[in-house]
């Protein structure tokens, strides 16, 4: 890598300072949440270096809401959505990448329409559909609208198109069925893209809020994000320590995963972004 | 020949069928149904839904909250899109250079992306709290009075816009970072030999090469400006006095607080039309980009 334009001297100091200042601003909300969650409530608005540490807030938050249930719901939701997305998107992407059939362009355009018209926008009508199917207030109702993903189909189609035809033909000459070719040749070659897509999907659905809020109304179906909102809007006065502890609990799995696999995470996002 | 072609077509359609069925059920049909519903009144227990023509849209024209939501959304978009893109570019250039603590800075910028918006909104709520909130304490240390950021009509929209910028800039940074790393170092060497300043190099080489990424990020930012509303639920609930009601939030209110589904459908049609317009513009821009290449 060439560094002819890397900043030098004063410019370097200024740029480093600028980057650090911005980074500090960007991390401030998380830093505040960590501070408040690990200190007694009286220090939630007073910052003293030697304030005593405590885990009390986490215990209180855990008792104040059925977090165990919310975690289970979110975990099931995210897993089921991802599993269905991977299967459905793989099949559809393979069909678009390796078959020529009449109407292909139109069908592909119909798929890409979902990039613009996300299910989040059609909340009223989708809510009605769930009512008609009779699955309101259930985890499948949260997941169903997202299981066919235009983003996933597009991403995998791009990847599959780069697989050399010769590999495909060789497998077919050996007598492999199309599904066997897909499973033995295409899926293994697409692994990095699967990882990237999986990360994007998990973080999106772990954090998704509006649609789950609308379609659920019981503890049995609510994911973490919706549980957290109900939790923080109780009118018992604002207890920042509990709110921060609950916030950290909600974000912890993704956050820990992100800290542990920071490099892979960022690189996967980058790879997923290259179109 | 034809029979084998038919067989491959059948294979293709079978593989597409599950995805297409779900897309039709949860994207295409609801979009069409929303359009149809927008010409019908909301069904009530004693009064079933009936065709009302343009009534819902006429109601919209005279609905001050709708116009307020449109104008809020406009200013929210004007506030978030350029600022988050500019910050993303700046961040990407900084963490692409070999500055001290590059990995930590990269991590700091990206963290908001993995945090649930609904969760971090709680923390921002504290930052904006009057009297003892973090901003009030910082301003107080400089002897300044802090306004009631979320409680005042003049500052609430600005305050929620800042949160959206904070949330999105780091995500967009990743795409710029990826693009910057594909720029060949020999371009920088050539530019340096020609005696180009760093600014000239950025303006004439780096930035033009980043144009496709900028387009991609821009489209995402525009869609985001109409979809990013999670923090409104925690921070303002559209208030005070509808100062932070964005279009999608208003649809939610009309549809699920007032249960006026006919009017909500008409509002959704407006949102869909806006997104469709964005799609057309994007298509036009991408076309030009392909010709350019």
Tab-separated table of N, CA, C and O in Angstrom, chain B residues 118-173:
chain	number	residue	atom	x	y	z
B	118	UNK	N	-33.756	1.232	19.047
B	118	UNK	CA	-34.713	1.414	20.128
B	118	UNK	C	-33.990	1.486	21.473
B	118	UNK	O	-34.388	2.199	22.380
B	119	UNK	N	-32.867	0.743	21.593
B	119	UNK	CA	-32.110	0.738	22.840
B	119	UNK	C	-31.288	2.010	22.992
B	119	UNK	O	-31.283	2.641	24.050
B	120	UNK	N	-30.609	2.408	21.937
B	120	UNK	CA	-29.768	3.595	22.065
B	120	UNK	C	-30.605	4.862	22.178
B	120	UNK	O	-30.155	5.859	22.742
B	121	UNK	N	-31.834	4.813	21.694
B	121	UNK	CA	-32.709	5.982	21.831
B	121	UNK	C	-32.893	6.322	23.309
B	121	UNK	O	-32.978	7.491	23.683
B	122	UNK	N	-32.945	5.283	24.155
B	122	UNK	CA	-33.057	5.514	25.599
B	122	UNK	C	-31.882	6.341	26.120
B	122	UNK	O	-32.046	7.218	26.960
B	123	UNK	N	-30.695	6.012	25.624
B	123	UNK	CA	-29.498	6.708	26.101
B	123	UNK	C	-29.484	8.144	25.598
B	123	UNK	O	-29.178	9.080	26.334
B	124	UNK	N	-29.846	8.307	24.334
B	124	UNK	CA	-29.922	9.680	23.785
B	124	UNK	C	-30.955	10.502	24.540
B	124	UNK	O	-30.809	11.717	24.693
B	125	UNK	N	-31.995	9.822	24.980
B	125	UNK	CA	-33.014	10.503	25.779
B	125	UNK	C	-32.366	11.161	26.992
B	125	UNK	O	-32.661	12.307	27.334
B	126	UNK	N	-31.457	10.434	27.628
B	126	UNK	CA	-30.769	11.010	28.787
B	126	UNK	C	-29.879	12.179	28.373
B	126	UNK	O	-29.831	13.203	29.038
B	127	UNK	N	-29.187	12.033	27.241
B	127	UNK	CA	-28.323	13.129	26.778
B	127	UNK	C	-29.121	14.424	26.646
B	127	UNK	O	-28.649	15.498	26.956
B	128	UNK	N	-30.354	14.291	26.164
B	128	UNK	CA	-31.167	15.472	25.865
B	128	UNK	C	-31.979	15.958	27.059
B	128	UNK	O	-32.676	16.969	26.953
B	129	UNK	N	-31.962	15.232	28.178
B	129	UNK	CA	-32.794	15.624	29.312
B	129	UNK	C	-32.406	17.016	29.812
B	129	UNK	O	-31.237	17.318	29.968
B	130	UNK	N	-33.396	17.885	30.033
B	130	UNK	CA	-33.074	19.216	30.564
B	130	UNK	C	-32.515	19.129	31.983
B	130	UNK	O	-32.730	18.132	32.671
B	131	UNK	N	-31.819	20.169	32.388
B	131	UNK	CA	-31.236	20.325	33.725
B	131	UNK	C	-30.081	19.368	34.028
B	131	UNK	O	-28.959	19.804	34.189
B	132	UNK	N	-30.336	18.048	34.106
B	132	UNK	CA	-29.245	17.170	34.515
B	132	UNK	C	-28.751	16.234	33.417
B	132	UNK	O	-27.864	15.420	33.632
B	133	UNK	N	-29.317	16.308	32.209
B	133	UNK	CA	-28.851	15.468	31.099
B	133	UNK	C	-27.420	15.811	30.711
B	133	UNK	O	-26.886	16.853	31.098
B	134	UNK	N	-26.790	14.936	29.947
B	134	UNK	CA	-25.377	15.120	29.629
B	134	UNK	C	-25.115	16.423	28.885
B	134	UNK	O	-24.205	17.176	29.234
B	135	UNK	N	-25.930	16.735	27.885
B	135	UNK	CA	-25.741	17.976	27.138
B	135	UNK	C	-25.907	19.185	28.049
B	135	UNK	O	-25.136	20.138	27.973
B	136	UNK	N	-26.915	19.116	28.915
B	136	UNK	CA	-27.152	20.224	29.846
B	136	UNK	C	-25.949	20.391	30.770
B	136	UNK	O	-25.529	21.521	31.066
B	137	UNK	N	-25.362	19.262	31.211
B	137	UNK	CA	-24.198	19.344	32.101
B	137	UNK	C	-22.991	19.929	31.370
B	137	UNK	O	-22.269	20.764	31.913
B	138	UNK	N	-22.786	19.489	30.117
B	138	UNK	CA	-21.644	19.990	29.356
B	138	UNK	C	-21.808	21.488	29.084
B	138	UNK	O	-20.895	22.283	29.301
B	139	UNK	N	-23.011	21.877	28.619
B	139	UNK	CA	-23.257	23.293	28.344
B	139	UNK	C	-23.166	24.104	29.633
B	139	UNK	O	-22.654	25.227	29.639
B	140	UNK	N	-23.670	23.504	30.737
B	140	UNK	CA	-23.616	24.183	32.022
B	140	UNK	C	-22.188	24.465	32.450
B	140	UNK	O	-21.886	25.519	33.010
B	141	UNK	N	-21.280	23.543	32.156
B	141	UNK	CA	-19.870	23.718	32.509
B	141	UNK	C	-19.285	24.933	31.797
B	141	UNK	O	-18.351	25.567	32.290
B	142	UNK	N	-19.839	25.268	30.622
B	142	UNK	CA	-19.405	26.467	29.907
B	142	UNK	C	-20.282	27.669	30.246
B	142	UNK	O	-20.234	28.687	29.570
B	143	UNK	N	-21.132	27.498	31.269
B	143	UNK	CA	-21.981	28.587	31.695
B	143	UNK	C	-23.121	28.901	30.753
B	143	UNK	O	-23.671	29.991	30.741
B	144	UNK	N	-23.500	27.900	29.909
B	144	UNK	CA	-24.600	28.151	28.975
B	144	UNK	C	-25.862	27.427	29.419
B	144	UNK	O	-25.791	26.382	30.062
B	145	UNK	N	-26.979	27.969	29.054
B	145	UNK	CA	-28.242	27.315	29.340
B	145	UNK	C	-28.588	26.332	28.231
B	145	UNK	O	-28.456	26.645	27.058
B	146	UNK	N	-29.023	25.138	28.627
B	146	UNK	CA	-29.388	24.152	27.620
B	146	UNK	C	-30.887	24.233	27.358
B	146	UNK	O	-31.674	24.279	28.286
B	147	UNK	N	-31.283	24.251	26.077
B	147	UNK	CA	-32.719	24.235	25.808
B	147	UNK	C	-33.314	22.871	26.146
B	147	UNK	O	-32.572	21.914	26.350
B	148	UNK	N	-34.610	22.789	26.215
B	148	UNK	CA	-35.285	21.506	26.388
B	148	UNK	C	-35.371	20.851	25.011
B	148	UNK	O	-36.357	20.994	24.298
B	149	UNK	N	-34.290	20.136	24.640
B	149	UNK	CA	-34.099	19.685	23.268
B	149	UNK	C	-35.326	18.987	22.688
B	149	UNK	O	-35.769	19.294	21.596
B	150	UNK	N	-35.841	17.980	23.432
B	150	UNK	CA	-36.947	17.187	22.881
B	150	UNK	C	-38.308	17.777	23.222
B	150	UNK	O	-39.312	17.411	22.627
B	151	UNK	N	-38.348	18.700	24.170
B	151	UNK	CA	-39.626	19.241	24.611
B	151	UNK	C	-40.032	20.499	23.871
B	151	UNK	O	-41.162	20.951	23.998
B	152	UNK	N	-39.098	21.053	23.112
B	152	UNK	CA	-39.416	22.309	22.434
B	152	UNK	C	-39.613	22.058	20.940
B	152	UNK	O	-38.870	21.305	20.312
B	153	UNK	N	-40.635	22.692	20.388
B	153	UNK	CA	-40.952	22.515	18.965
B	153	UNK	C	-39.801	22.938	18.059
B	153	UNK	O	-39.655	22.427	16.964
B	154	UNK	N	-38.994	23.895	18.549
B	154	UNK	CA	-37.934	24.427	17.687
B	154	UNK	C	-36.749	23.476	17.557
B	154	UNK	O	-36.035	23.505	16.560
B	155	UNK	N	-36.513	22.649	18.566
B	155	UNK	CA	-35.291	21.847	18.555
B	155	UNK	C	-35.540	20.348	18.414
B	155	UNK	O	-34.611	19.605	18.125
B	156	UNK	N	-36.789	19.885	18.617
B	156	UNK	CA	-37.034	18.431	18.686
B	156	UNK	C	-36.653	17.715	17.389
B	156	UNK	O	-35.985	16.674	17.429
B	157	UNK	N	-37.053	18.286	16.249
B	157	UNK	CA	-36.753	17.619	14.978
B	157	UNK	C	-35.246	17.560	14.757
B	157	UNK	O	-34.698	16.546	14.318
B	158	UNK	N	-34.556	18.638	15.100
B	158	UNK	CA	-33.103	18.672	14.992
B	158	UNK	C	-32.483	17.576	15.863
B	158	UNK	O	-31.583	16.844	15.435
B	159	UNK	N	-33.018	17.432	17.080
B	159	UNK	CA	-32.458	16.457	18.025
B	159	UNK	C	-32.608	15.028	17.503
B	159	UNK	O	-31.662	14.236	17.591
B	160	UNK	N	-33.764	14.685	16.935
B	160	UNK	CA	-33.920	13.305	16.428
B	160	UNK	C	-33.126	13.113	15.132
B	160	UNK	O	-32.716	11.997	14.819
B	161	UNK	N	-32.902	14.195	14.390
B	161	UNK	CA	-32.083	14.100	13.176
B	161	UNK	C	-30.642	13.745	13.538
B	161	UNK	O	-30.002	12.918	12.882
B	162	UNK	N	-30.131	14.374	14.602
B	162	UNK	CA	-28.762	14.093	15.045
B	162	UNK	C	-28.605	12.606	15.366
B	162	UNK	O	-27.615	11.975	14.987
B	163	UNK	N	-29.599	12.040	16.044
B	163	UNK	CA	-29.520	10.622	16.415
B	163	UNK	C	-29.460	9.752	15.156
B	163	UNK	O	-28.688	8.789	15.084
B	164	UNK	N	-30.253	10.096	14.141
B	164	UNK	CA	-30.259	9.299	12.904
B	164	UNK	C	-28.903	9.391	12.196
B	164	UNK	O	-28.397	8.391	11.681
B	165	UNK	N	-28.313	10.584	12.192
B	165	UNK	CA	-26.989	10.751	11.578
B	165	UNK	C	-25.966	9.888	12.311
B	165	UNK	O	-25.170	9.162	11.698
B	166	UNK	N	-26.010	9.950	13.631
B	166	UNK	CA	-25.076	9.168	14.455
B	166	UNK	C	-25.213	7.672	14.151
B	166	UNK	O	-24.236	6.948	14.049
B	167	UNK	N	-26.453	7.227	13.975
B	167	UNK	CA	-26.700	5.811	13.738
B	167	UNK	C	-26.210	5.358	12.361
B	167	UNK	O	-25.685	4.266	12.208
B	168	UNK	N	-26.354	6.207	11.350
B	168	UNK	CA	-26.134	5.759	9.974
B	168	UNK	C	-24.727	6.012	9.430
B	168	UNK	O	-24.260	5.261	8.582
B	169	UNK	N	-24.068	7.053	9.919
B	169	UNK	CA	-22.786	7.449	9.312
B	169	UNK	C	-21.777	6.299	9.331
B	169	UNK	O	-21.106	6.038	8.336
B	170	UNK	N	-21.689	5.582	10.448
B	170	UNK	CA	-20.714	4.504	10.568
B	170	UNK	C	-20.997	3.353	9.620
B	170	UNK	O	-20.082	2.701	9.123
B	171	UNK	N	-22.273	3.108	9.371
B	171	UNK	CA	-22.663	2.053	8.429
B	171	UNK	C	-22.207	2.421	7.015
B	171	UNK	O	-21.602	1.623	6.312
B	172	UNK	N	-22.464	3.678	6.618
B	172	UNK	CA	-22.056	4.126	5.288
B	172	UNK	C	-20.530	4.148	5.164
B	172	UNK	O	-19.981	3.909	4.083
B	173	UNK	N	-19.847	4.437	6.275
B	173	UNK	CA	-18.382	4.460	6.265
B	173	UNK	C	-17.804	3.156	5.714
B	173	UNK	O	-16.838	3.160	4.956
